[in-house]
Amino acid sequence: MQSLINLWHDTGLYHMESGQVIMMLVGFLMLYLAIKKGFEPLLLLPIAVGTLMVNIPGAGLGWSAAEAAIRTGDASLLAQFRDLFSLAADATVHDVLHAYHNAEATLYKKALALGAGAGFDNGMLYTFYSVTIASGVAPLLIFMGVGAMTDFGPLLANPKTLLLGAAAQFGIFGTVAGAVLLTDAGLMDFTMQQAAAIGIIGGADGPTSIFIASKLAPELLGAIAVAAYSYMALVPLIQPPIMKALTTENERKIAMVQLREVTKGEKIVFPIAVLILVALLLPSAAPLLGMFCFGNLMKESGVVERLSDTSQNALINIVTIFLGLSVGYKMSSDAFLNGSTLAIIVLGLIAFCVGTAAGVLMAKLMNALTKDPINPLIGSAGVSAVPMAARVSNKVGLESNPQNFLLMHAMGPNVAGVIGSAVAAGVMISYFG
Amino acid sequence: MQSLINLWHDTGLYHMESGQVIMMLVGFLMLYLAIKKGFEPLLLLPIAVGTLMVNIPGAGLGWSAAEAAIRTGDASLLAQFRDLFSLAADATVHDVLHAYHNAEATLYKKALALGAGAGFDNGMLYTFYSVTIASGVAPLLIFMGVGAMTDFGPLLANPKTLLLGAAAQFGIFGTVAGAVLLTDAGLMDFTMQQAAAIGIIGGADGPTSIFIASKLAPELLGAIAVAAYSYMALVPLIQPPIMKALTTENERKIAMVQLREVTKGEKIVFPIAVLILVALLLPSAAPLLGMFCFGNLMKESGVVERLSDTSQNALINIVTIFLGLSVGYKMSSDAFLNGSTLAIIVLGLIAFCVGTAAGVLMAKLMNALTKDPINPLIGSAGVSAVPMAARVSNKVGLESNPQNFLLMHAMGPNVAGVIGSAVAAGVMISYFG
Amino acid sequence: MQSLINLWHDTGLYHMESGQVIMMLVGFLMLYLAIKKGFEPLLLLPIAVGTLMVNIPGAGLGWSAAEAAIRTGDASLLAQFRDLFSLAADATVHDVLHAYHNAEATLYKKALALGAGAGFDNGMLYTFYSVTIASGVAPLLIFMGVGAMTDFGPLLANPKTLLLGAAAQFGIFGTVAGAVLLTDAGLMDFTMQQAAAIGIIGGADGPTSIFIASKLAPELLGAIAVAAYSYMALVPLIQPPIMKALTTENERKIAMVQLREVTKGEKIVFPIAVLILVALLLPSAAPLLGMFCFGNLMKESGVVERLSDTSQNALINIVTIFLGLSVGYKMSSDAFLNGSTLAIIVLGLIAFCVGTAAGVLMAKLMNALTKDPINPLIGSAGVSAVPMAARVSNKVGLESNPQNFLLMHAMGPNVAGVIGSAVAAGVMISYFG
Amino acid sequence: MSEPSLVAQGLELMIFGMGVVFVFLTMLVFVTNIMSKLVNKIAPVQEVAPAPARAAVPQQGGVDPQLLKVLSAAVKEHRARQK
Amino acid sequence: MSEPSLVAQGLELMIFGMGVVFVFLTMLVFVTNIMSKLVNKIAPVQEVAPAPARAAVPQQGGVDPQLLKVLSAAVKEHRARQK
Amino acid sequence: MSEPSLVAQGLELMIFGMGVVFVFLTMLVFVTNIMSKLVNKIAPVQEVAPAPARAAVPQQGGVDPQLLKVLSAAVKEHRARQK
Ligand code: NA
Ligand code: NA
Ligand code: NA
């Protein structure tokens, strides 16, 4: 009979909390957006499933061995955790969990060892998160694969579009300032680290956002990742109104000079040059830009096609599956259902808008200062979101001048935006390191 | 000269024990079955090679750093292990090993640290086993890949065949009861955990068997895995006599109603529906069924083809290689050459037979109760062993009625059997958790 | 303002040391050789990028958490490390680092835990190195993939060419003796382990060299790996003069008997036979030869094509990427810029030359003793470097006799050389184990 | 409360186990039937939007299916004319 | 030395951040321009040596591009003649 | 028992090492010869049973070789006629 009761106590229904129900609805919403609306499905679909799984009540897929031991262990084990965290004898499970989640590294590891020693296992999503994200490895491998997919040709043909990729990063740093001002006004309560992690959404680059959030504010990682990928998917809706508001019809009609042919040699040397510049100026950007340049060099060198193919396909796909599920681990109701998430959504949108505007305005400025005409519509592509943002530039351009194909011209600032946000990430790691 | 003696002492011949010779013969037998007989070669071939490797005398491919230190370390190191396990000063290497293998988690980890600290390394197969099976990750990834290969169409066209997949799981639980009765009769000495792990062989699902065995009775994992895969390969021999004995010629001639077309939408929503039901009713089945549904959703959603392809190919292949070799780690002579293995082989066969019979009888019962005719031959497919069991249903059906193609009808219970045994696995985890 | 200074202190320029500049030049040289000269680019390109990355000043990609804590932690943390290593209170960062790098295993692990506990992370390349090379796993997986790419047909058609693969291993052991004599003469200061690790370069087999170096002399791994792959690429330059010097024009014209057809059965049984011989005679060679035979059996059995394909493609490519970058971790200026590297380069070249000569001389000896004529040019292929060395035999042969195609005949000793150097590696593991 | 005998535990696990399996799969029958009706009534499937951005990267080793279609169509015509 | 206010830190990070981003990318503009000129003047690209040894193993699932070229050329001719 | 000198150890390793390598590979020559005879006499290879179940899944990104054969045959005919 006891077993029957155990079994009922083991059902999800018995344990279901309202927060978990809401998070499951969030998971379904993401599935809908990924499958029916085509919102960055490669990431959003695994994130959605991870969200559903981590919120299955009682399944403990997101629990470490320590959390499982605290939640489901017997009284004597709980007492050992109380001792470990120097809590009073009447501290509840909730108190112990709170102490565990806020423990500094050494104590945290002792708690893990205590849980594992008592025979508890890490949950699947916790394991995936530790190996892929907490270690920092997964975003770097994605960056390597993206590097191997990137063609720097259009950028090399017109290097000054790098400046558009620089300007658009104002979306990142403007948002940091915004988050700080919100805190100062008492509306929110962000630390500098959290403000920086939120700002990086404006980089419009998923792996960079996850990389920085895991280092500066892992508690916000779920919301940041979801916001970053969602807004990347929404670029075709977000950008055009801003682009049109900041440009005149005549500016949008500007035809640009045909891009010159770029040689194989230039393409091979460029990633090496970037790497040298990183080494000289901003070592803290070395992991992200190093792996990005490595991937690109594998592609352009032409001598390691097998490795380039694998990093663009099997490897990046494997990593994407685990990365997505792992982000789900940070989509538990405690982590997601609070005011921060709302602020992240609002600030993330602002970051995208500001970045878009800054890119367009920079293009207008350059147009005023240089000889070769620049269509300001390609400035918006500086936010990254490759190749979506470049396609948006092209589409808006065609509306004003059906003969004017901006796609290739916009690819320059577009890939520059990737470099730009990796540089911004490096600045943040250096600032807080 | 000493070196020459060392070298002789290092040969396999010097150390070869009879148990190792027998296990190598078992390995050769598995190779023969895999290569010449086509018995589930994807798993049996790596398991066979793992078996050969782990039984190479003196190579220590299956030793942890602790076991290597105990077996080959000097006297002072052995004394440290004696102290660790609180053994008397005259405890032999054999006693220390015994204490090590039976140590509880904390002490076990201390032993590993002591061995590693003395400069010993984990053997290759021990490493593979820890990472893939002990962590639980490999069977889950296989399940994801299988999910991405599974077509639920036939099941969705005729959902009541799910009940056939339920009935066939009686092979699992009937065998548990059998193992317990054997123990009660004094013929064997199984714990409840061991009985449950053996029963799961009746699920006719390799990864589920390995997943459950690694959690409930890792000491039996080798024999359980080999039995599960061998009997899955033997389905065409085991099932037909039972199917024919339980059905009349007229029953076998029953023609079934043509299956309706299933829409893409249904196929997309189905894995989500399964996941919801798991969340509500049986969270302990969440890892297995969650990954299975994730794989299927990747396939059916159609928006993440790259991920679906990779999980069906590169990823599942990589995991299969490591999983197979890792099972070999549990094929050492101590673990395999004992009465338990014989009992596992006998009970596993009984489990398959009982499951087959239960499926057929359930089909006859449903046929009596419902309107649409069900050919009872498709009941046997409820054991899983996809798609072998469904093919067997089709083949036996054709013998009685050369115009009656049961393959698609049998695919319904066949995939239902996969869900059924994952549910049974969840029950066991919940029962012993 | 302080932040600005921090940022300047964070630039690479501020920290750049001359050693790092030189190592970066070494990295560029390797890139040049890989991309423009086609020197084993699959390995040299990732190694080169790893070299660049690990030498980025201040980026710490090659630092463990402990090294990062010692180098960049505050005074109180440094004091804790001083205590850990029992150093005096005035020990400098440099002294502590020295103690850390030379600590025995237990103390080393404590230092890692102390660094991690203080919130420092392992650098990317350190992580890759630990997982792929220090664990020994990556070279073994490469060996598995190479096994799945190897055709033993030519060897099976003429098994006595195995002896050529044996003779060429004199390059390995002769070099060991040479390194020891250099040390005895006071010219160098190698331990036996280091001498052995250097000698293995003569095996002309990259993964074997890395495997042995990681076990016997990890401090020399970078130079050994680079030397091994570079000389493998230089085989077409190194071997022909030696081959011509040791043979007469008439010997080079010898036409060999057409190779017989080899059956599928022989090809399937051969890797199993090798594995049995390993088990009986040289268990210490079991990891390398076991994985090699496993890969070959997957290929030849024909029943696990998916696994064979994956091990030849996705898996070996993934491992190669990480292996290459990880070797870069050992290309820091301290480890590389010293007399040892020069000696390794010289001794490695000697090893190649001696191995080549031994193979050719053995072929001449066999030719004198047996009936079937052997063209001594195929002896040089015994060094391994598959299939480059066999092609060289063919090319030199064609120069003397444009009708004489030696390629297939040379493939026998060529793959025998792989087995031979794995056996030599086993001898070394056994000798020092 | 004394530990029940091993046999009792085994029978208990059997009954509970089969019970849960049947409850779960029976409910899944109902859920599936309802789901199928709902899906086919309320939301007849529309083709999903083409996957954006990086999904657009061609599959590994893949051959343009369009090209293959063109080629095989051409070959068919070619053969037809040969007859 | 007291900790600067959060707002001050935020503004500081903004200014430094944008500064570094612009300095880095501006230098990259110059480096790229110089690099392109150097590369195209000093070392006009020669085809690299064919990748040796294991690189020669055919790519997974790949289709011989040469074959496809032949095929599609054939199909084009074929169509041209059909017109 | 004093430690032998480094040179003595080096020579010892050389002699033992080459000895083991030759013993191992010489035995492998014999084993291979015997194995080949046994295999070809006792068990002439039959085709193995087609790999079951999951092995049947088509390889990643693969192109139907049959299709390619048809296509290239067609193209050859096509060309032949053009001459
Ligand atoms: Na960006
Ligand atoms: Na089943
Ligand atoms: Na060799």
PDB file of N, CA and C in Angstrom, chain D residues 49-76:
ATOM      1  N   ALA D  49       6.959  28.107 -42.255  1.00  0.00           N
ATOM      2  CA  ALA D  49       7.824  29.082 -42.924  1.00  0.00           C
ATOM      3  C   ALA D  49       9.178  28.436 -43.177  1.00  0.00           C
ATOM      4  N   PRO D  50       9.831  28.804 -44.265  1.00  0.00           N
ATOM      5  CA  PRO D  50      11.162  28.249 -44.506  1.00  0.00           C
ATOM      6  C   PRO D  50      12.093  28.602 -43.358  1.00  0.00           C
ATOM      7  N   ALA D  51      12.863  27.620 -42.901  1.00  0.00           N
ATOM      8  CA  ALA D  51      13.740  27.835 -41.754  1.00  0.00           C
ATOM      9  C   ALA D  51      14.723  28.962 -42.058  1.00  0.00           C
ATOM     10  N   PRO D  52      14.880  29.887 -41.114  1.00  0.00           N
ATOM     11  CA  PRO D  52      15.688  31.070 -41.382  1.00  0.00           C
ATOM     12  C   PRO D  52      17.177  30.817 -41.162  1.00  0.00           C
ATOM     13  N   ALA D  53      17.914  31.832 -41.478  1.00  0.00           N
ATOM     14  CA  ALA D  53      19.327  31.987 -41.132  1.00  0.00           C
ATOM     15  C   ALA D  53      20.150  30.731 -41.328  1.00  0.00           C
ATOM     16  N   ARG D  54      20.741  30.259 -40.236  1.00  0.00           N
ATOM     17  CA  ARG D  54      21.747  29.217 -40.365  1.00  0.00           C
ATOM     18  C   ARG D  54      21.168  27.897 -40.826  1.00  0.00           C
ATOM     19  N   ALA D  55      19.852  27.746 -40.659  1.00  0.00           N
ATOM     20  CA  ALA D  55      19.245  26.530 -41.161  1.00  0.00           C
ATOM     21  C   ALA D  55      19.409  26.471 -42.675  1.00  0.00           C
ATOM     22  N   ALA D  56      19.644  27.648 -43.250  1.00  0.00           N
ATOM     23  CA  ALA D  56      19.719  27.707 -44.698  1.00  0.00           C
ATOM     24  C   ALA D  56      20.992  27.084 -45.244  1.00  0.00           C
ATOM     25  N   VAL D  57      21.961  26.902 -44.380  1.00  0.00           N
ATOM     26  CA  VAL D  57      23.208  26.278 -44.806  1.00  0.00           C
ATOM     27  C   VAL D  57      22.912  24.893 -45.361  1.00  0.00           C
ATOM     28  N   PRO D  58      23.470  24.560 -46.493  1.00  0.00           N
ATOM     29  CA  PRO D  58      23.135  23.268 -47.094  1.00  0.00           C
ATOM     30  C   PRO D  58      23.601  22.111 -46.226  1.00  0.00           C
ATOM     31  N   GLN D  59      22.852  21.042 -46.284  1.00  0.00           N
ATOM     32  CA  GLN D  59      23.182  19.856 -45.493  1.00  0.00           C
ATOM     33  C   GLN D  59      24.485  19.240 -45.965  1.00  0.00           C
ATOM     34  N   GLN D  60      25.151  18.604 -44.984  1.00  0.00           N
ATOM     35  CA  GLN D  60      26.456  17.992 -45.208  1.00  0.00           C
ATOM     36  C   GLN D  60      26.457  17.010 -46.379  1.00  0.00           C
ATOM     37  N   GLY D  61      27.362  17.247 -47.276  1.00  0.00           N
ATOM     38  CA  GLY D  61      27.506  16.308 -48.376  1.00  0.00           C
ATOM     39  C   GLY D  61      26.268  16.206 -49.230  1.00  0.00           C
ATOM     40  N   GLY D  62      25.302  17.060 -48.959  1.00  0.00           N
ATOM     41  CA  GLY D  62      24.025  16.935 -49.641  1.00  0.00           C
ATOM     42  C   GLY D  62      24.164  17.343 -51.094  1.00  0.00           C
ATOM     43  N   VAL D  63      23.271  16.844 -51.885  1.00  0.00           N
ATOM     44  CA  VAL D  63      23.230  17.251 -53.266  1.00  0.00           C
ATOM     45  C   VAL D  63      21.940  18.011 -53.450  1.00  0.00           C
ATOM     46  N   ASP D  64      22.022  19.079 -54.168  1.00  0.00           N
ATOM     47  CA  ASP D  64      20.840  19.886 -54.396  1.00  0.00           C
ATOM     48  C   ASP D  64      19.722  19.011 -54.972  1.00  0.00           C
ATOM     49  N   PRO D  65      18.634  18.822 -54.193  1.00  0.00           N
ATOM     50  CA  PRO D  65      17.574  17.942 -54.681  1.00  0.00           C
ATOM     51  C   PRO D  65      16.950  18.487 -55.969  1.00  0.00           C
ATOM     52  N   GLN D  66      16.963  19.820 -56.079  1.00  0.00           N
ATOM     53  CA  GLN D  66      16.429  20.445 -57.267  1.00  0.00           C
ATOM     54  C   GLN D  66      17.212  19.975 -58.494  1.00  0.00           C
ATOM     55  N   LEU D  67      18.531  20.020 -58.338  1.00  0.00           N
ATOM     56  CA  LEU D  67      19.399  19.600 -59.429  1.00  0.00           C
ATOM     57  C   LEU D  67      19.108  18.156 -59.812  1.00  0.00           C
ATOM     58  N   LEU D  68      19.009  17.320 -58.783  1.00  0.00           N
ATOM     59  CA  LEU D  68      18.748  15.913 -59.063  1.00  0.00           C
ATOM     60  C   LEU D  68      17.419  15.746 -59.801  1.00  0.00           C
ATOM     61  N   LYS D  69      16.420  16.562 -59.378  1.00  0.00           N
ATOM     62  CA  LYS D  69      15.127  16.463 -60.025  1.00  0.00           C
ATOM     63  C   LYS D  69      15.265  16.814 -61.509  1.00  0.00           C
ATOM     64  N   VAL D  70      15.936  17.936 -61.746  1.00  0.00           N
ATOM     65  CA  VAL D  70      16.154  18.373 -63.117  1.00  0.00           C
ATOM     66  C   VAL D  70      16.851  17.280 -63.911  1.00  0.00           C
ATOM     67  N   LEU D  71      17.906  16.732 -63.304  1.00  0.00           N
ATOM     68  CA  LEU D  71      18.694  15.742 -64.016  1.00  0.00           C
ATOM     69  C   LEU D  71      17.870  14.506 -64.336  1.00  0.00           C
ATOM     70  N   SER D  72      17.145  14.025 -63.313  1.00  0.00           N
ATOM     71  CA  SER D  72      16.466  12.767 -63.562  1.00  0.00           C
ATOM     72  C   SER D  72      15.307  12.983 -64.535  1.00  0.00           C
ATOM     73  N   ALA D  73      14.684  14.160 -64.461  1.00  0.00           N
ATOM     74  CA  ALA D  73      13.640  14.463 -65.426  1.00  0.00           C
ATOM     75  C   ALA D  73      14.232  14.440 -66.830  1.00  0.00           C
ATOM     76  N   ALA D  74      15.382  15.085 -66.971  1.00  0.00           N
ATOM     77  CA  ALA D  74      16.045  15.136 -68.267  1.00  0.00           C
ATOM     78  C   ALA D  74      16.350  13.734 -68.764  1.00  0.00           C
ATOM     79  N   VAL D  75      16.839  12.918 -67.843  1.00  0.00           N
ATOM     80  CA  VAL D  75      17.197  11.567 -68.243  1.00  0.00           C
ATOM     81  C   VAL D  75      15.969  10.795 -68.685  1.00  0.00           C
ATOM     82  N   LYS D  76      14.855  11.024 -67.968  1.00  0.00           N
ATOM     83  CA  LYS D  76      13.630  10.318 -68.352  1.00  0.00           C
ATOM     84  C   LYS D  76      13.211  10.685 -69.776  1.00  0.00           C
TER      85      LYS D  76
END
